[in-house]
Structures are given as structure tokens and as C-alpha cells.
């Protein structure tokens, strides 16, 4: 992604989210939601304050009414009919809690992003830096706005749950009061031998009419309150939809613009291919200030091939950001590369990262999610770690900032052993055994580092079929031999030592530059709330 980014924007150029008015709209809706102006006044302050007075005036009737209310509240189909009429306050409270959790998480992410921008950009200057800082700061503000809007929805739904509870209890109590009165009057009718019949009919009719009038007003106000809140919710939906669409245009490609690199690789590649010459890729450039890049040759690529490569990007602290590739259909192998070396690599990753590939469980539903060692660059495009290290283009003295330079002589010894016809060593394992103990330890550390470069933890179903069908297939199996693409895979967030979300983007490389082949897609790898299994 860094290689193909557009020229840096100046400080006076607005960000991709500017001009949409999302901050203003979102804050206005948040204030309206939290103010509860949508809630009808008649629903405030209602409750069971009259219960004790009723108990003193008519103890038998009130006790019977309470008993009937308990029956209505706890037994179907009576409670179901009541919930259908007035709503279920428990379900509304659950929705409120969900929105509250979403709002809290978004506000936390907004604060983390703001801190990260300040720390990463500390001491850095320049037009590109200013554009990057402006972009990420604006993104933080918008995420915070959505967090505030979510908490506004939580507050409003909590208010709705109270209103629903009030009306729910009023309807229940009116029904139970009426039924208890009928029971009491039945006894009076029996004892009076029918003499009180006119009085009973008139009193019951009066109670029913009064209850119906009161309840109709409250239910009507509850309906109007819900309608008013629904209009605010529609406004919130429009803000969220605009934000989602802005992010869709922003993911992957948006980060490329923020990086501020020159868009020179696509024309250089098209020009070289048009003249029948090999592609000489530009040198790798970090995605963020102070970051680093690890470049690896792809199958049939590199200096001895068509120049295809993969660039793995890290921030200044060594955290993985994403990987981009430039390759054609000629770089796609018919089968997974590496054979037994690929199997050994994935096993090594699982052994090194047991906490990252262990199953996770949803504590609510009980569903178990299984994880595996997944490739950042498809295994039809890049060799496993052992094959990459043995390749003559691989320089142990310079990879990973020279931190494994001491492995260079031992790797060279392994290469020579395999190349020597008189030496029985013919692969990694047999050549590795010929090293002295110190050499084996040094090479093992390099192998582990290289293994972690291209492998990460993928949820089983996210990895296949989702990621393969919607991303990898378009850049491997379905890619014509002479077609070139630029891909980018970004990892965001980290939960239980594995990426929370994976974002992908694919562009076709043509003579005019880049053309979007597959728009940015987001794949959820770890759902929030999952717990590690004991």
C-alpha cells in the first residue's frame, strides 16, 4: 500500500471525512436523545405510590389484586398477552445495555487512537506527517462521535424501558384490580340474594370505563414517545450509514493516502512490461514514520523472476500493520508451496503461539470458535519460512534490521551442504542437523521470526471460506497470468493475542495506474466478549 499511495495532502486539504457534517449531526442527535424530549410527560412520575393507600382502604381486594397480578406476570399465555399489548421492559433494557457496551468500546477506541497518533508522531514534521496526523485525529473524533451517539441511544432506551415498565404495570394492575372487584362483588351478590345487582353493575361499569380511559391515554403516550424516538433513531441510522460509507471508501485506500507515498510503481511496471523488460520494483518504504518494512520475493518473483514481492509493514514499536503484494498470475503456484516445510511452519507457529490459536467460547451462547495458523500472504504465492531462508536472495545479515546477522554464516553452510552432491544433506532438516549446537540455536531463532512474519491466528470459518472466497481467490486462482494486481491486507485490534479484524483491498495495475478490482472488505476474526477456554 505504501508504494502506490497518492501524493501527500497539504495541511489545508480536508480529510476524507470532512464536509460530511457527521460530527455536528451526531452531537445534535446525542443531545436530543439524552434530553428525553421525545418522552411524553404523562409517562414521567407514574408508579405504585397508591398501592399502600388502596391496601388500607380495601385490604381483601388489594391482596387478591396482588395475587392476580403475580399470576398475570408469571404464567403464559397471560404474560405473553400483556407483553404483546404493552411491550417487554426486560428486552428493552437488554437493548439499552448492548448500546451502552458499544458506546463504551467506541469511546475507548477513540481515546486509544488519539493517544497512538500523538505517540507515533512525536517529534515528526513535514507535509505528509501533518496530513497523516490530521487524518487520524479526524478519525478519532468521528469514532468518539459514534460512541457518544451509541450512549445516547442507550440512555434513551433505558428511558423507554422505564416507560414500558410503568405502562406494563399499570395495565397489569388495572386488570387484576377489576378481576378482584368482580370476585368481591360475586360474594356480595350471593349474600344479598341479588338485591345489590344494580349497584354492582353500575360500579363495575364505572371502574372499567375509568380504567379504559386512563390506560388509553398512557398507551397512546407510549406509542407517541416510541414514534418520536424512532425518528431520532432514523437520524442516527443516517449518520451511521454515512460514516460506514465514508469508511468503506477509506479503508485500505484511505490509509494509502495518509501514508503520502508517490504513486510511481504502477506506471513503472506498466512501462517495463510494455517494452518487454523485467520489472524493477522501487525500494520498500515504511507505512508510518519510524516504521519498518520486510520485503520478501514471491514465487517466480524477486530479482531472478518477474520482480513480484510482498512488503510486510510494522510500526515504530514493531507491531504488525499489514502486508501488500505486487504480483501477476505467473506468481501463483498450482499447489500450496513448501509441502512438508509448510506443515512444519504451521506446527511451529502453533507451538510458539499456543495462547493465540486456542479455542474461544461465547459465554452467553456457549458457541466455541476454533483458530488456526493462517497465512497473511496466500500459500500459493509465497514459500514457507524454511524455503525463504534457504533462497539465495534472502540475506540473514539485513532482514529484521540486522538483528539476526549472526545466522548468516550458518545459513550459508546449510545452503552449501544442500548444493554439494557429495553431501548427504538434501533439505532443511538434514542440513540443519549438520550445524553445531550454537548454530542450530541461532538458526532456530531466525526461523521462528520468519515464521511469525507470514502466519497469524485466523478463525477457522473466517479463514475459509470467507477470506478465501471474497479475497484470496481473486488474487490467485481467478487471476489471469498476464494480469498484475496490488493487494493489501491490514490487521486491526488485538483480542486474546489474535487480530480482531482483517481488512483487504485489491487494485488492478494498468498503464494509467491503479483500478479498483475488489473494494475494501472487513472480516471479523474475533468477536468481542469471547472468553478463553479453561
Coordinates of C-alpha atoms in Angstrom, one line a residue:
X1 CA 0.0 0.0 0.0
X2 CA 2.8 2.4 0.8
X3 CA 4.2 2.0 -2.7
X4 CA 1.1 3.0 -4.5
X5 CA -0.1 5.8 -2.3
X6 CA -1.1 9.2 -3.8
X7 CA 1.0 12.3 -3.1
X8 CA 0.7 13.7 0.3
X9 CA -2.0 16.3 1.0
X10 CA -1.2 19.7 2.3
X11 CA -2.2 20.8 5.8
X12 CA -5.0 22.9 4.4
X13 CA -6.5 20.0 2.5
X14 CA -9.6 18.5 4.3
X15 CA -9.6 14.8 5.3
X16 CA -11.8 12.2 3.7
X17 CA -14.5 12.7 6.3
X18 CA -14.6 16.5 6.2
X19 CA -17.6 18.2 4.7
X20 CA -20.0 15.4 5.6
X21 CA -21.2 17.1 8.7
X22 CA -21.2 13.9 10.7
X23 CA -19.8 15.4 13.9
X24 CA -22.5 18.2 14.0
X25 CA -25.3 15.8 13.2
X26 CA -24.2 13.2 15.6
X27 CA -23.7 15.6 18.5
X28 CA -27.1 17.2 17.9
X29 CA -28.9 13.8 17.9
X30 CA -27.0 12.7 21.0
X31 CA -28.2 15.8 22.9
X32 CA -31.8 15.2 21.7
X33 CA -31.6 11.6 22.8
X34 CA -30.2 12.3 26.2
X35 CA -32.6 15.1 26.9
X36 CA -35.5 12.7 26.6
X37 CA -37.6 15.4 24.9
X38 CA -39.3 12.7 23.0
X39 CA -40.8 11.2 26.2
X40 CA -44.4 12.1 26.8
X41 CA -44.8 14.0 30.1
X42 CA -47.7 11.8 31.3
X43 CA -45.3 8.8 31.5
X44 CA -42.9 10.5 33.9
X45 CA -43.5 10.1 37.6
X46 CA -46.1 7.3 37.4
X47 CA -45.7 4.3 39.7
X48 CA -47.1 2.3 42.5
X49 CA -47.4 5.0 45.1
X50 CA -51.1 4.5 45.5
X51 CA -50.8 0.8 46.4
X52 CA -50.4 1.3 50.1
X53 CA -53.4 3.6 50.2
X54 CA -55.5 1.1 48.4
X55 CA -54.3 -1.6 50.8
X56 CA -55.5 0.4 53.8
X57 CA -58.9 1.1 52.2
X58 CA -59.7 -2.4 50.9
X59 CA -57.2 -5.0 52.3
X60 CA -59.1 -8.0 50.9
X61 CA -59.5 -6.6 47.4
X62 CA -55.9 -5.4 47.2
X63 CA -54.4 -8.6 48.4
X64 CA -56.5 -10.5 45.9
X65 CA -55.4 -8.0 43.2
X66 CA -51.7 -8.5 44.1
X67 CA -52.2 -12.2 43.8
X68 CA -53.8 -11.9 40.4
X69 CA -51.1 -9.5 39.3
X70 CA -48.4 -12.1 40.2
X71 CA -50.3 -14.8 38.2
X72 CA -50.5 -12.5 35.1
X73 CA -46.8 -11.6 35.4
X74 CA -45.5 -15.2 35.7
X75 CA -47.8 -17.5 33.7
X76 CA -48.4 -17.9 29.9
X77 CA -50.3 -17.0 27.9
X78 CA -51.4 -14.1 30.3
X79 CA -47.9 -12.6 30.5
X80 CA -47.4 -13.0 26.7
X81 CA -50.7 -11.2 26.0
X82 CA -49.6 -8.4 28.4
X83 CA -46.2 -8.1 26.7
X84 CA -47.8 -8.0 23.3
X85 CA -50.0 -5.1 24.4
X86 CA -47.5 -3.0 26.4
X87 CA -44.1 -4.3 25.4
X88 CA -41.5 -6.3 27.4
X89 CA -39.4 -3.9 29.5
X90 CA -36.7 -6.5 30.1
X91 CA -36.0 -6.8 26.4
X92 CA -35.8 -3.0 26.0
X93 CA -33.3 -2.9 28.9
X94 CA -31.2 -5.5 27.2
X95 CA -31.0 -3.4 24.1
X96 CA -30.0 -0.4 26.2
X97 CA -27.2 -2.4 27.8
X98 CA -26.0 -3.5 24.3
X99 CA -25.8 0.1 23.1
X100 CA -24.1 1.1 26.2
X101 CA -21.4 -1.5 25.7
X102 CA -21.0 -0.4 22.1
X103 CA -20.6 3.2 23.1
X104 CA -18.1 2.4 25.8
X105 CA -16.0 0.4 23.4
X106 CA -16.0 3.1 20.7
X107 CA -15.1 5.8 23.1
X108 CA -12.2 3.7 24.4
X109 CA -11.0 3.0 20.8
X110 CA -11.3 6.7 20.0
X111 CA -9.1 7.6 23.0
X112 CA -6.5 4.8 22.1
X113 CA -6.3 6.1 18.5
X114 CA -5.8 9.7 19.7
X115 CA -3.0 8.6 22.1
X116 CA -1.4 6.4 19.4
X117 CA -1.3 9.3 16.9
X118 CA 0.4 11.6 19.5
X119 CA 2.9 9.0 20.5
X120 CA 3.8 7.8 16.9
X121 CA 4.0 11.3 15.5
X122 CA 6.0 12.7 18.4
X123 CA 8.8 14.9 17.0
X124 CA 7.9 14.1 13.4
X125 CA 7.4 17.0 11.0
X126 CA 6.5 17.6 7.3
X127 CA 3.6 17.8 5.0
X128 CA 3.0 14.0 4.9
X129 CA 3.2 13.8 8.7
X130 CA 0.7 16.7 9.1
X131 CA -1.7 15.0 6.7
X132 CA -1.4 11.7 8.5
X133 CA -1.9 13.3 11.9
X134 CA -4.9 15.3 10.6
X135 CA -6.5 12.2 9.1
X136 CA -6.1 10.0 12.2
X137 CA -7.2 12.8 14.6
X138 CA -10.3 13.4 12.5
X139 CA -11.0 9.6 12.5
X140 CA -10.6 9.6 16.3
X141 CA -13.2 12.4 16.6
X142 CA -15.7 10.6 14.4
X143 CA -15.3 7.4 16.3
X144 CA -15.9 9.3 19.5
X145 CA -19.0 10.9 18.0
X146 CA -20.4 7.5 17.1
X147 CA -19.6 6.3 20.7
X148 CA -21.5 9.3 22.1
X149 CA -24.4 8.6 19.8
X150 CA -24.4 5.0 20.9
X151 CA -24.5 6.0 24.6
X152 CA -27.3 8.4 23.7
X153 CA -29.3 5.5 22.3
X154 CA -28.5 3.5 25.5
X155 CA -29.9 6.4 27.7
X156 CA -33.0 6.7 25.5
X157 CA -33.7 3.0 25.5
X158 CA -33.3 2.9 29.3
X159 CA -35.9 5.7 29.5
X160 CA -38.1 3.7 27.1
X161 CA -37.7 0.6 29.3
X162 CA -38.9 2.7 32.4
X163 CA -41.9 4.0 30.4
X164 CA -42.8 0.5 29.1
X165 CA -42.4 -0.9 32.7
X166 CA -44.7 1.8 34.0
X167 CA -47.4 1.2 31.4
X168 CA -46.9 -2.6 31.7
X169 CA -47.5 -2.5 35.5
X170 CA -50.5 -0.1 35.1
X171 CA -52.2 -2.4 32.7
X172 CA -51.5 -5.4 34.8
X173 CA -52.7 -3.8 38.0
X174 CA -55.9 -2.4 36.4
X175 CA -56.7 -5.8 35.0
X176 CA -56.1 -7.5 38.4
X177 CA -58.0 -4.8 40.3
X178 CA -61.0 -5.3 38.0
X179 CA -60.9 -9.1 38.4
X180 CA -60.5 -8.8 42.1
X181 CA -63.5 -6.5 42.3
X182 CA -65.6 -8.9 40.3
X183 CA -64.6 -11.7 42.7
X184 CA -65.6 -9.5 45.7
X185 CA -68.9 -8.4 44.1
X186 CA -69.7 -12.1 43.3
X187 CA -69.6 -12.8 47.1
X188 CA -71.8 -9.7 47.8
X189 CA -74.2 -10.7 45.1
X190 CA -74.6 -14.2 46.6
X191 CA -75.0 -12.8 50.2
X192 CA -77.6 -10.1 49.1
X193 CA -79.6 -12.6 47.1
X194 CA -79.5 -10.3 44.1
X195 CA -80.6 -7.1 45.9
X196 CA -77.3 -5.4 45.1
X197 CA -77.2 -6.3 41.4
X198 CA -77.9 -2.8 40.0
X199 CA -75.3 -1.2 42.3
X200 CA -72.7 -3.9 41.3
X201 CA -73.3 -3.5 37.6
X202 CA -73.1 0.3 37.8
X203 CA -69.9 0.2 39.9
X204 CA -68.1 -2.4 37.8
X205 CA -69.0 -0.5 34.6
X206 CA -67.7 2.7 36.1
X207 CA -64.4 1.1 37.1
X208 CA -63.9 -0.5 33.7
X209 CA -64.7 2.9 31.9
X210 CA -62.3 4.8 34.2
X211 CA -59.6 2.2 33.7
X212 CA -60.0 2.2 30.0
X213 CA -59.8 6.0 29.8
X214 CA -56.6 6.1 31.9
X215 CA -54.9 3.2 30.2
X216 CA -55.8 4.5 26.7
X217 CA -54.1 7.8 27.5
X218 CA -50.9 6.1 28.8
X219 CA -50.7 3.6 25.9
X220 CA -51.3 6.4 23.4
X221 CA -48.5 8.5 25.0
X222 CA -46.2 5.4 25.0
X223 CA -46.9 5.0 21.3
X224 CA -46.2 8.6 20.5
X225 CA -43.0 8.5 22.6
X226 CA -41.8 5.5 20.7
X227 CA -42.6 7.2 17.4
X228 CA -40.7 10.3 18.4
X229 CA -37.7 8.2 19.5
X230 CA -37.9 6.3 16.2
X231 CA -37.5 9.5 14.2
X232 CA -34.3 10.3 16.2
X233 CA -33.2 6.7 15.7
X234 CA -33.7 7.1 11.9
X235 CA -31.5 10.2 12.1
X236 CA -28.8 8.2 14.0
X237 CA -29.1 5.5 11.3
X238 CA -28.4 8.0 8.6
X239 CA -25.4 9.4 10.4
X240 CA -24.0 5.8 10.9
X241 CA -24.7 4.9 7.3
X242 CA -22.8 8.0 6.1
X243 CA -19.9 7.1 8.4
X244 CA -19.9 3.5 7.2
X245 CA -19.8 4.6 3.6
X246 CA -17.0 7.0 4.3
X247 CA -15.0 4.3 6.0
X248 CA -15.7 1.9 3.0
X249 CA -14.1 4.5 0.7
X250 CA -11.4 5.0 3.3
X251 CA -10.3 1.5 4.4
X252 CA -7.1 0.3 2.7
X253 CA -7.1 3.0 0.1
X254 CA -7.6 5.7 2.7
X255 CA -4.5 4.6 4.7
X256 CA -2.5 4.6 1.4
X257 CA -3.4 8.3 1.0
X258 CA -2.5 9.1 4.6
X259 CA 0.9 7.4 4.1
X260 CA 1.7 10.1 1.4
X261 CA 4.0 8.0 -0.8
X262 CA 4.4 8.5 -4.6
X263 CA 2.2 6.6 -7.0
X264 CA 5.2 5.5 -9.1
X265 CA 5.2 1.8 -9.1
X266 CA 2.2 1.2 -11.3
X267 CA 3.5 3.3 -14.3
X268 CA 7.0 1.9 -13.9
X269 CA 5.6 -1.6 -14.0
X270 CA 3.3 -0.9 -17.0
X271 CA 6.2 0.8 -18.8
X272 CA 8.6 -2.1 -18.2
X273 CA 6.1 -4.7 -19.3
X274 CA 5.1 -2.7 -22.4
X275 CA 8.7 -2.7 -23.5
X276 CA 9.2 -6.4 -22.8
X277 CA 11.6 -5.8 -19.9
X278 CA 11.6 -7.1 -16.4
X279 CA 10.0 -5.1 -13.6
X280 CA 12.4 -3.5 -11.2
X281 CA 10.3 -2.5 -8.1
X282 CA 11.1 0.6 -6.2
X283 CA 12.7 0.2 -2.7
X284 CA 10.3 -0.5 0.2
X285 CA 9.1 2.4 2.2
X286 CA 7.6 2.3 5.7
X287 CA 3.9 2.9 6.0
X288 CA 4.2 5.2 9.1
X289 CA 7.0 7.4 10.3
X290 CA 9.6 5.4 12.3
X291 CA 8.2 2.2 11.0
X292 CA 9.9 -0.6 9.1
X293 CA 9.3 -2.9 6.1
X294 CA 10.3 -6.5 5.4
X295 CA 10.3 -7.4 1.7
X296 CA 10.1 -11.0 0.5
X297 CA 10.2 -12.3 -3.0
X298 CA 7.1 -14.2 -4.2
X299 CA 7.0 -17.4 -6.2
X300 CA 8.7 -16.8 -9.6
X301 CA 9.3 -13.3 -8.4
X302 CA 12.2 -11.3 -6.9
X303 CA 15.3 -10.3 -8.7
X304 CA 15.6 -13.6 -10.6
X305 CA 11.9 -13.7 -11.6
X306 CA 9.4 -11.0 -12.6
X307 CA 10.0 -8.8 -9.6
X308 CA 6.9 -9.7 -7.7
X309 CA 7.2 -9.2 -4.0
X310 CA 5.4 -8.9 -0.6
X311 CA 6.1 -6.0 1.8
X312 CA 5.3 -6.6 5.5
X313 CA 4.8 -3.3 7.4
X314 CA 5.4 -2.6 11.0
X315 CA 5.1 0.5 13.2
X316 CA 7.9 2.1 15.2
X317 CA 7.3 -0.3 18.1
X318 CA 7.5 -3.4 15.8
X319 CA 3.7 -4.1 15.8
X320 CA 2.5 -5.6 12.6
X321 CA 0.3 -3.3 10.5
X322 CA -0.3 -5.0 7.2
X323 CA 1.1 -6.7 4.1
X324 CA 0.9 -5.7 0.5
X325 CA 1.9 -7.6 -2.6
X326 CA 2.6 -6.8 -6.2
X327 CA 2.2 -9.9 -8.4
X328 CA 0.7 -11.4 -11.5
X329 CA -0.9 -14.7 -12.3
X330 CA 2.5 -16.1 -13.2
X331 CA 3.4 -15.9 -9.5
X332 CA 0.5 -18.2 -8.5
X333 CA 1.6 -21.9 -8.0
X334 CA -0.8 -24.6 -8.8
X335 CA -0.4 -26.2 -5.4
X336 CA 0.4 -25.0 -1.9
X337 CA 4.1 -24.2 -1.8
X338 CA 6.5 -26.0 0.5
X339 CA 4.9 -29.3 1.1
X340 CA 6.3 -30.7 4.4
X341 CA 8.0 -27.4 5.1
X342 CA 4.6 -25.7 5.1
X343 CA 3.3 -28.3 7.5
X344 CA 6.4 -27.8 9.8
X345 CA 6.0 -24.0 9.6
X346 CA 2.3 -24.1 10.7
X347 CA 3.1 -26.5 13.5
X348 CA 6.0 -24.3 14.7
X349 CA 3.6 -21.3 14.8
X350 CA 1.1 -23.2 16.8
X351 CA 3.8 -24.3 19.3
X352 CA 5.1 -20.8 19.6
X353 CA 1.7 -19.1 19.9
X354 CA -0.5 -21.6 21.8
X355 CA -2.4 -18.8 23.5
X356 CA -3.2 -17.2 20.1
X357 CA -4.6 -20.4 18.4
X358 CA -6.5 -21.9 21.4
X359 CA -10.3 -22.0 21.1
X360 CA -12.5 -19.2 22.4
X361 CA -16.0 -19.5 23.8
X362 CA -19.1 -17.3 23.8
X363 CA -20.1 -17.3 27.5
X364 CA -23.7 -16.4 26.5
X365 CA -24.5 -18.9 23.7
X366 CA -21.8 -21.5 24.5
X367 CA -20.6 -21.5 20.9
X368 CA -16.9 -22.4 20.5
X369 CA -14.7 -20.7 17.9
X370 CA -11.6 -22.6 16.6
X371 CA -8.4 -20.9 15.4
X372 CA -5.6 -22.0 13.2
X373 CA -2.3 -20.7 11.7
X374 CA -3.4 -18.6 8.8
X375 CA -1.3 -17.1 6.0
X376 CA -1.0 -13.4 5.6
X377 CA 0.1 -13.9 2.0
X378 CA -1.5 -16.9 0.4
X379 CA 0.5 -20.2 0.4
X380 CA 0.2 -20.4 -3.4
X381 CA 2.2 -17.1 -3.7
X382 CA 5.0 -17.4 -1.1
X383 CA 7.2 -20.2 0.1
X384 CA 7.3 -21.2 3.8
X385 CA 9.9 -19.8 6.1
X386 CA 12.5 -22.5 5.6
X387 CA 12.4 -22.2 1.8
X388 CA 12.6 -18.4 2.0
X389 CA 15.7 -18.5 4.3
X390 CA 17.5 -21.0 2.0
X391 CA 16.8 -18.9 -1.1
X392 CA 20.0 -17.1 -2.3
X393 CA 18.2 -13.8 -2.4
X394 CA 17.5 -14.0 1.3
X395 CA 20.1 -12.1 3.3
X396 CA 20.1 -13.0 7.1
X397 CA 22.5 -10.2 7.7
X398 CA 20.0 -7.5 6.8
X399 CA 16.5 -8.9 7.5
X400 CA 14.7 -7.7 10.6
X401 CA 17.0 -4.7 10.9
X402 CA 20.1 -6.9 11.1
X403 CA 19.1 -8.5 14.5
X404 CA 19.8 -12.0 13.1
X405 CA 23.0 -11.2 11.3
X406 CA 24.8 -13.9 13.4
X407 CA 22.7 -16.5 11.5
X408 CA 24.3 -15.6 8.1
X409 CA 27.3 -18.0 8.2
X410 CA 25.2 -20.9 9.5
X411 CA 22.5 -20.4 6.8
X412 CA 25.2 -20.2 4.1
X413 CA 26.6 -23.5 5.5
X414 CA 23.2 -25.1 5.1
X415 CA 22.9 -23.8 1.5
X416 CA 26.3 -25.2 0.6
X417 CA 25.6 -28.6 2.2
X418 CA 22.4 -29.0 0.2
X419 CA 24.1 -27.9 -3.0
X420 CA 27.1 -30.2 -2.6
X421 CA 26.3 -33.5 -4.4
X422 CA 28.8 -35.4 -2.2
X423 CA 27.0 -34.2 1.0
X424 CA 24.0 -36.4 2.2
X425 CA 22.1 -33.2 3.2
X426 CA 19.3 -32.6 0.8
X427 CA 16.8 -30.4 2.7
X428 CA 16.4 -28.1 5.6
X429 CA 16.2 -30.8 8.3
X430 CA 19.2 -32.8 7.1
X431 CA 21.4 -29.7 6.7
X432 CA 20.2 -28.3 10.0
X433 CA 21.4 -31.4 11.8
X434 CA 24.9 -30.8 10.5
X435 CA 25.2 -27.5 12.3
X436 CA 26.8 -27.3 15.7
X437 CA 24.5 -26.7 18.7
X438 CA 25.2 -22.9 18.7
X439 CA 24.4 -22.7 15.0
X440 CA 21.2 -24.7 15.4
X441 CA 20.0 -22.4 18.2
X442 CA 20.8 -19.2 16.2
X443 CA 19.1 -20.5 13.0
X444 CA 16.1 -21.7 15.0
X445 CA 15.6 -18.1 16.3
X446 CA 15.7 -16.8 12.7
X447 CA 13.2 -19.5 11.6
X448 CA 10.8 -18.6 14.4
X449 CA 11.0 -14.9 13.5
X450 CA 10.4 -15.6 9.8
X451 CA 7.5 -18.0 10.6
X452 CA 5.7 -15.2 12.6
X453 CA 6.2 -12.9 9.6
X454 CA 3.6 -14.6 7.3
X455 CA 1.5 -16.5 9.8
X456 CA -1.2 -15.2 12.2
X457 CA -4.2 -16.6 14.0
X458 CA -7.3 -17.0 11.9
X459 CA -10.7 -18.1 13.0
X460 CA -11.4 -21.3 11.0
X461 CA -14.5 -20.2 9.1
X462 CA -13.3 -16.7 8.6
X463 CA -10.2 -18.1 7.0
X464 CA -12.1 -20.5 4.8
X465 CA -14.5 -20.0 3.1
X466 CA -14.9 -16.3 3.9
X467 CA -11.4 -14.8 3.4
X468 CA -10.6 -17.2 0.5
X469 CA -13.8 -16.7 -1.4
X470 CA -14.0 -12.9 -1.0
X471 CA -10.3 -12.0 -1.2
X472 CA -7.7 -14.7 -1.9
X473 CA -9.4 -16.4 -4.8
X474 CA -9.5 -13.1 -6.8
X475 CA -5.7 -12.8 -6.5
X476 CA -4.7 -16.4 -7.0
X477 CA -7.0 -18.9 -8.8
X478 CA -9.0 -16.3 -10.8
X479 CA -6.1 -14.1 -11.7
X480 CA -5.0 -14.4 -15.4
X481 CA -1.3 -15.0 -16.0
X482 CA -0.6 -11.6 -17.6
X483 CA -2.7 -9.6 -15.1
X484 CA -0.9 -7.7 -12.3
X485 CA -2.5 -6.7 -9.0
X486 CA -1.6 -4.8 -5.9
X487 CA -3.1 -6.2 -2.7
X488 CA -3.2 -5.0 0.8
X489 CA -4.2 -6.9 4.0
X490 CA -4.5 -4.9 7.2
X491 CA -4.9 -6.2 10.7
X492 CA -6.7 -4.0 13.3
X493 CA -7.1 -4.5 17.0
X494 CA -5.9 -7.5 19.1
X495 CA -8.0 -9.7 21.3
X496 CA -6.5 -12.8 23.1
X497 CA -3.3 -12.4 21.1
X498 CA -5.0 -12.5 17.7
X499 CA -6.2 -9.8 15.2
X500 CA -9.7 -8.6 15.9
X501 CA -10.5 -7.6 12.3
X502 CA -8.8 -8.1 8.9
X503 CA -9.3 -5.5 6.1
X504 CA -8.4 -6.3 2.5
X505 CA -8.2 -4.3 -0.7
X506 CA -7.2 -5.3 -4.3
X507 CA -6.3 -3.0 -7.2
X508 CA -5.5 -3.9 -10.8
X509 CA -2.3 -2.4 -12.2
X510 CA -2.8 -0.9 -15.6
X511 CA -0.9 1.6 -17.8
X512 CA -2.8 4.6 -16.3
X513 CA -2.1 3.5 -12.7
X514 CA -4.4 1.6 -10.3
X515 CA -8.0 0.5 -10.9
X516 CA -10.0 -0.9 -8.0
X517 CA -10.6 -4.7 -8.6
X518 CA -12.1 -5.6 -5.2
X519 CA -13.3 -2.9 -2.9
X520 CA -12.2 -2.9 0.8
X521 CA -13.7 -5.7 2.8
X522 CA -13.7 -6.2 6.5
X523 CA -13.6 -9.7 8.1
X524 CA -14.3 -10.2 11.8
X525 CA -11.8 -12.6 13.3
X526 CA -12.6 -12.3 17.0
X527 CA -16.0 -11.2 18.4
X528 CA -15.8 -9.0 21.5
X529 CA -16.9 -10.8 24.6
X530 CA -15.4 -14.2 23.8
X531 CA -13.5 -15.9 26.6
X532 CA -10.5 -18.2 26.5
X533 CA -11.5 -21.8 27.4
X534 CA -10.1 -23.2 30.6

